[in-house]
Amino acid sequence: MLDLVDQVGDANSIKRGVVHTAQRKVMNDIWKGTHATVNGTFGRVVLSEKAKQLRAALIQKGFTPRLMFHGTETQLAPLILDNGFRMAAIGFHGNGIYVASHESHAMCYGNALIAVEAFWKDPKDKYLKHVPSDNEMNDVSKIMDPLLAFPKSIRHITGADMADSTCI
């Protein structure tokens, strides 16, 4: 896994985040077997052995985790767990895995909220890049390589959650 960590942020970052590439197949293999504790969809996330090894290798190579949040649709959560995050090709600021530093903002983007460890090190923008957002929080970043995004937990967003959200 240390060799794979040396590739983080390289020219293949985008290929790791889109379907039907050899680099994506590596991602799928790493995440296969990752699941949530409640019906495989919600609760605390249990990483596959390979994902645990990748996480440990990132830490060994000097990467630091930052807790962020990703909003998505409930039906996509098992796919994210089993295959790793994909890059959003239609994001306002280009390819990346879009996350927010506040739960109340991330929940605007679906009915499931994923707590994500986003790994980074200097130069930070190479790995976790802040992007402008049109809300008061201005708390959106994009993870620049799927190898750096680790789901921690998933929960369903309720109407009560939305009442406390920052959604416009």
PDB file of C-alpha atoms in Angstrom:
ATOM      1  CA  MET A   1       0.000   0.000   0.000  1.00  0.00           C
ATOM      2  CA  LEU A   2       2.932   2.350   0.547  1.00  0.00           C
ATOM      3  CA  ASP A   3       3.634   2.305  -3.205  1.00  0.00           C
ATOM      4  CA  LEU A   4       0.016   3.233  -3.875  1.00  0.00           C
ATOM      5  CA  VAL A   5       0.205   6.126  -1.392  1.00  0.00           C
ATOM      6  CA  ASP A   6       3.215   7.443  -3.327  1.00  0.00           C
ATOM      7  CA  GLN A   7       0.847   7.792  -6.312  1.00  0.00           C
ATOM      8  CA  VAL A   8      -1.699   9.962  -4.462  1.00  0.00           C
ATOM      9  CA  GLY A   9      -2.289  13.221  -6.294  1.00  0.00           C
ATOM     10  CA  ASP A  10      -0.605  12.028  -9.496  1.00  0.00           C
ATOM     11  CA  ALA A  11      -1.948  12.227 -13.055  1.00  0.00           C
ATOM     12  CA  ASN A  12      -4.093   9.125 -12.424  1.00  0.00           C
ATOM     13  CA  SER A  13      -6.143  10.707  -9.609  1.00  0.00           C
ATOM     14  CA  ILE A  14      -9.070  11.442 -11.903  1.00  0.00           C
ATOM     15  CA  LYS A  15      -8.888   7.985 -13.507  1.00  0.00           C
ATOM     16  CA  ARG A  16      -9.191   6.451 -10.016  1.00  0.00           C
ATOM     17  CA  GLY A  17     -12.418   8.400  -9.615  1.00  0.00           C
ATOM     18  CA  VAL A  18     -14.244   7.509 -12.834  1.00  0.00           C
ATOM     19  CA  VAL A  19     -15.713   4.200 -13.951  1.00  0.00           C
ATOM     20  CA  HIS A  20     -14.267   1.819 -16.532  1.00  0.00           C
ATOM     21  CA  THR A  21     -10.563   2.515 -15.990  1.00  0.00           C
ATOM     22  CA  ALA A  22      -7.804   0.223 -14.785  1.00  0.00           C
ATOM     23  CA  GLN A  23      -7.126   2.678 -11.958  1.00  0.00           C
ATOM     24  CA  ARG A  24     -10.769   2.476 -10.854  1.00  0.00           C
ATOM     25  CA  LYS A  25     -10.541  -1.310 -10.684  1.00  0.00           C
ATOM     26  CA  VAL A  26      -7.771  -0.869  -8.090  1.00  0.00           C
ATOM     27  CA  MET A  27     -10.132   1.338  -6.062  1.00  0.00           C
ATOM     28  CA  ASN A  28     -12.936  -1.210  -6.310  1.00  0.00           C
ATOM     29  CA  ASP A  29     -10.589  -3.922  -5.061  1.00  0.00           C
ATOM     30  CA  ILE A  30      -9.476  -1.820  -2.069  1.00  0.00           C
ATOM     31  CA  TRP A  31     -13.008  -1.028  -0.893  1.00  0.00           C
ATOM     32  CA  LYS A  32     -14.696  -4.388  -1.611  1.00  0.00           C
ATOM     33  CA  GLY A  33     -16.242  -5.588   1.647  1.00  0.00           C
ATOM     34  CA  THR A  34     -16.461  -2.183   3.341  1.00  0.00           C
ATOM     35  CA  HIS A  35     -19.894  -1.916   4.951  1.00  0.00           C
ATOM     36  CA  ALA A  36     -22.003  -0.074   7.509  1.00  0.00           C
ATOM     37  CA  THR A  37     -23.114  -1.739  10.731  1.00  0.00           C
ATOM     38  CA  VAL A  38     -26.898  -1.300  10.303  1.00  0.00           C
ATOM     39  CA  ASN A  39     -28.283  -3.298   7.362  1.00  0.00           C
ATOM     40  CA  GLY A  40     -25.097  -2.557   5.424  1.00  0.00           C
ATOM     41  CA  THR A  41     -26.328   0.980   4.714  1.00  0.00           C
ATOM     42  CA  PHE A  42     -26.352   3.067   7.907  1.00  0.00           C
ATOM     43  CA  GLY A  43     -24.286   3.364  11.084  1.00  0.00           C
ATOM     44  CA  ARG A  44     -20.576   3.166  11.721  1.00  0.00           C
ATOM     45  CA  VAL A  45     -18.515   2.099   8.700  1.00  0.00           C
ATOM     46  CA  VAL A  46     -16.315  -1.000   8.904  1.00  0.00           C
ATOM     47  CA  LEU A  47     -13.460  -0.710   6.404  1.00  0.00           C
ATOM     48  CA  SER A  48     -12.249  -3.666   4.348  1.00  0.00           C
ATOM     49  CA  GLU A  49      -8.812  -4.992   5.277  1.00  0.00           C
ATOM     50  CA  LYS A  50      -7.243  -3.348   2.213  1.00  0.00           C
ATOM     51  CA  ALA A  51      -8.906  -0.004   3.033  1.00  0.00           C
ATOM     52  CA  LYS A  52      -7.540  -0.278   6.600  1.00  0.00           C
ATOM     53  CA  GLN A  53      -4.070  -0.915   5.166  1.00  0.00           C
ATOM     54  CA  LEU A  54      -4.374   2.084   2.834  1.00  0.00           C
ATOM     55  CA  ARG A  55      -5.471   4.319   5.724  1.00  0.00           C
ATOM     56  CA  ALA A  56      -2.516   3.160   7.840  1.00  0.00           C
ATOM     57  CA  ALA A  57      -0.121   3.735   4.918  1.00  0.00           C
ATOM     58  CA  LEU A  58      -1.414   7.302   4.446  1.00  0.00           C
ATOM     59  CA  ILE A  59      -0.762   8.053   8.111  1.00  0.00           C
ATOM     60  CA  GLN A  60       2.675   6.451   7.882  1.00  0.00           C
ATOM     61  CA  LYS A  61       3.475   8.719   4.902  1.00  0.00           C
ATOM     62  CA  GLY A  62       2.520  11.861   6.845  1.00  0.00           C
ATOM     63  CA  PHE A  63      -1.071  12.439   5.740  1.00  0.00           C
ATOM     64  CA  THR A  64      -3.500  13.860   8.307  1.00  0.00           C
ATOM     65  CA  PRO A  65      -7.236  13.121   8.435  1.00  0.00           C
ATOM     66  CA  ARG A  66      -9.807  15.893   8.630  1.00  0.00           C
ATOM     67  CA  LEU A  67     -13.447  15.126   9.375  1.00  0.00           C
ATOM     68  CA  MET A  68     -15.702  16.386   6.591  1.00  0.00           C
ATOM     69  CA  PHE A  69     -19.240  15.555   5.427  1.00  0.00           C
ATOM     70  CA  HIS A  70     -20.663  14.381   2.102  1.00  0.00           C
ATOM     71  CA  GLY A  71     -24.363  14.446   1.215  1.00  0.00           C
ATOM     72  CA  THR A  72     -25.678  11.783  -1.151  1.00  0.00           C
ATOM     73  CA  GLU A  73     -28.736   9.675  -1.887  1.00  0.00           C
ATOM     74  CA  THR A  74     -29.437   6.643   0.309  1.00  0.00           C
ATOM     75  CA  GLN A  75     -29.321   4.202  -2.617  1.00  0.00           C
ATOM     76  CA  LEU A  76     -25.776   5.356  -3.480  1.00  0.00           C
ATOM     77  CA  ALA A  77     -24.345   4.776   0.006  1.00  0.00           C
ATOM     78  CA  PRO A  78     -23.743   1.003  -0.414  1.00  0.00           C
ATOM     79  CA  LEU A  79     -22.052   1.651  -3.778  1.00  0.00           C
ATOM     80  CA  ILE A  80     -19.733   4.214  -2.174  1.00  0.00           C
ATOM     81  CA  LEU A  81     -18.866   1.779   0.608  1.00  0.00           C
ATOM     82  CA  ASP A  82     -18.215  -1.162  -1.681  1.00  0.00           C
ATOM     83  CA  ASN A  83     -16.315   0.726  -4.403  1.00  0.00           C
ATOM     84  CA  GLY A  84     -14.940   3.889  -2.801  1.00  0.00           C
ATOM     85  CA  PHE A  85     -15.921   7.437  -3.684  1.00  0.00           C
ATOM     86  CA  ARG A  86     -16.136   8.481  -7.324  1.00  0.00           C
ATOM     87  CA  MET A  87     -15.225  11.904  -8.643  1.00  0.00           C
ATOM     88  CA  ALA A  88     -18.039  14.315  -9.403  1.00  0.00           C
ATOM     89  CA  ALA A  89     -17.538  15.230 -13.041  1.00  0.00           C
ATOM     90  CA  ILE A  90     -20.300  17.836 -12.953  1.00  0.00           C
ATOM     91  CA  GLY A  91     -19.195  19.777  -9.892  1.00  0.00           C
ATOM     92  CA  PHE A  92     -19.124  23.561 -10.074  1.00  0.00           C
ATOM     93  CA  HIS A  93     -15.364  23.529  -9.631  1.00  0.00           C
ATOM     94  CA  GLY A  94     -14.363  20.505 -11.695  1.00  0.00           C
ATOM     95  CA  ASN A  95     -13.510  16.923 -10.812  1.00  0.00           C
ATOM     96  CA  GLY A  96     -13.350  16.026  -7.158  1.00  0.00           C
ATOM     97  CA  ILE A  97     -15.212  14.529  -4.232  1.00  0.00           C
ATOM     98  CA  TYR A  98     -17.160  17.441  -2.790  1.00  0.00           C
ATOM     99  CA  VAL A  99     -17.364  17.682   0.995  1.00  0.00           C
ATOM    100  CA  ALA A 100     -18.352  20.319   3.546  1.00  0.00           C
ATOM    101  CA  SER A 101     -16.929  20.965   6.980  1.00  0.00           C
ATOM    102  CA  HIS A 102     -20.430  21.334   8.450  1.00  0.00           C
ATOM    103  CA  GLU A 103     -23.052  18.574   8.546  1.00  0.00           C
ATOM    104  CA  SER A 104     -25.803  21.142   8.122  1.00  0.00           C
ATOM    105  CA  HIS A 105     -24.419  22.140   4.716  1.00  0.00           C
ATOM    106  CA  ALA A 106     -23.634  18.651   3.393  1.00  0.00           C
ATOM    107  CA  MET A 107     -27.128  17.412   4.140  1.00  0.00           C
ATOM    108  CA  CYS A 108     -28.449  19.763   1.446  1.00  0.00           C
ATOM    109  CA  TYR A 109     -27.231  17.325  -1.221  1.00  0.00           C
ATOM    110  CA  GLY A 110     -29.219  14.173  -0.507  1.00  0.00           C
ATOM    111  CA  ASN A 111     -31.048  12.119   2.067  1.00  0.00           C
ATOM    112  CA  ALA A 112     -27.950  10.396   3.461  1.00  0.00           C
ATOM    113  CA  LEU A 113     -25.046  12.044   5.252  1.00  0.00           C
ATOM    114  CA  ILE A 114     -21.598  10.430   5.176  1.00  0.00           C
ATOM    115  CA  ALA A 115     -18.965  11.488   7.690  1.00  0.00           C
ATOM    116  CA  VAL A 116     -15.691  11.320   5.747  1.00  0.00           C
ATOM    117  CA  GLU A 117     -12.057  11.338   6.782  1.00  0.00           C
ATOM    118  CA  ALA A 118     -10.377  13.467   4.123  1.00  0.00           C
ATOM    119  CA  PHE A 119      -6.607  12.939   4.219  1.00  0.00           C
ATOM    120  CA  TRP A 120      -4.209  15.732   3.281  1.00  0.00           C
ATOM    121  CA  LYS A 121      -0.701  17.053   3.755  1.00  0.00           C
ATOM    122  CA  ASP A 122       1.168  20.062   2.424  1.00  0.00           C
ATOM    123  CA  PRO A 123       0.724  21.379  -0.158  1.00  0.00           C
ATOM    124  CA  LYS A 124      -2.894  21.075   1.018  1.00  0.00           C
ATOM    125  CA  ASP A 125      -4.517  22.233  -2.243  1.00  0.00           C
ATOM    126  CA  LYS A 126      -3.004  19.253  -4.035  1.00  0.00           C
ATOM    127  CA  TYR A 127      -5.047  16.909  -1.842  1.00  0.00           C
ATOM    128  CA  LEU A 128      -7.935  18.836  -0.225  1.00  0.00           C
ATOM    129  CA  LYS A 129      -8.781  22.020  -2.059  1.00  0.00           C
ATOM    130  CA  HIS A 130     -11.111  24.688  -0.690  1.00  0.00           C
ATOM    131  CA  VAL A 131     -13.570  25.928  -3.295  1.00  0.00           C
ATOM    132  CA  PRO A 132     -15.854  28.959  -3.072  1.00  0.00           C
ATOM    133  CA  SER A 133     -19.478  28.249  -2.255  1.00  0.00           C
ATOM    134  CA  ASP A 134     -22.504  30.465  -2.396  1.00  0.00           C
ATOM    135  CA  ASN A 135     -23.537  30.095   1.221  1.00  0.00           C
ATOM    136  CA  GLU A 136     -22.466  31.971   4.335  1.00  0.00           C
ATOM    137  CA  MET A 137     -20.384  29.069   5.638  1.00  0.00           C
ATOM    138  CA  ASN A 138     -18.058  28.951   2.629  1.00  0.00           C
ATOM    139  CA  ASP A 139     -17.055  25.502   3.871  1.00  0.00           C
ATOM    140  CA  VAL A 140     -16.836  23.429   0.679  1.00  0.00           C
ATOM    141  CA  SER A 141     -13.713  21.552  -0.324  1.00  0.00           C
ATOM    142  CA  LYS A 142     -13.015  18.882  -2.854  1.00  0.00           C
ATOM    143  CA  ILE A 143     -10.929  15.825  -2.215  1.00  0.00           C
ATOM    144  CA  MET A 144      -8.587  15.604  -5.187  1.00  0.00           C
ATOM    145  CA  ASP A 145      -7.959  11.831  -5.203  1.00  0.00           C
ATOM    146  CA  PRO A 146     -10.375   9.033  -4.212  1.00  0.00           C
ATOM    147  CA  LEU A 147      -7.535   7.333  -2.326  1.00  0.00           C
ATOM    148  CA  LEU A 148      -7.889  10.110   0.279  1.00  0.00           C
ATOM    149  CA  ALA A 149     -11.615   9.713   1.141  1.00  0.00           C
ATOM    150  CA  PHE A 150     -12.602   7.300   3.925  1.00  0.00           C
ATOM    151  CA  PRO A 151     -16.231   6.980   5.033  1.00  0.00           C
ATOM    152  CA  LYS A 152     -16.599   6.867   8.845  1.00  0.00           C
ATOM    153  CA  SER A 153     -20.374   6.671   9.299  1.00  0.00           C
ATOM    154  CA  ILE A 154     -23.605   7.096   7.379  1.00  0.00           C
ATOM    155  CA  ARG A 155     -26.939   8.319   8.632  1.00  0.00           C
ATOM    156  CA  HIS A 156     -30.328   8.984   7.119  1.00  0.00           C
ATOM    157  CA  ILE A 157     -31.331  12.651   7.001  1.00  0.00           C
ATOM    158  CA  THR A 158     -34.728  13.350   8.564  1.00  0.00           C
ATOM    159  CA  GLY A 159     -37.111  16.272   8.311  1.00  0.00           C
ATOM    160  CA  ALA A 160     -35.909  17.432  11.738  1.00  0.00           C
ATOM    161  CA  ASP A 161     -32.320  17.450  10.427  1.00  0.00           C
ATOM    162  CA  MET A 162     -33.387  19.603   7.501  1.00  0.00           C
ATOM    163  CA  ALA A 163     -34.957  22.131   9.862  1.00  0.00           C
ATOM    164  CA  ASP A 164     -31.478  22.708  11.313  1.00  0.00           C
ATOM    165  CA  SER A 165     -29.718  22.701   7.943  1.00  0.00           C
ATOM    166  CA  THR A 166     -28.267  25.615   5.999  1.00  0.00           C
ATOM    167  CA  CYS A 167     -30.101  24.635   2.804  1.00  0.00           C
ATOM    168  CA  ILE A 168     -31.560  27.538   0.885  1.00  0.00           C
TER     169      ILE A 168
END
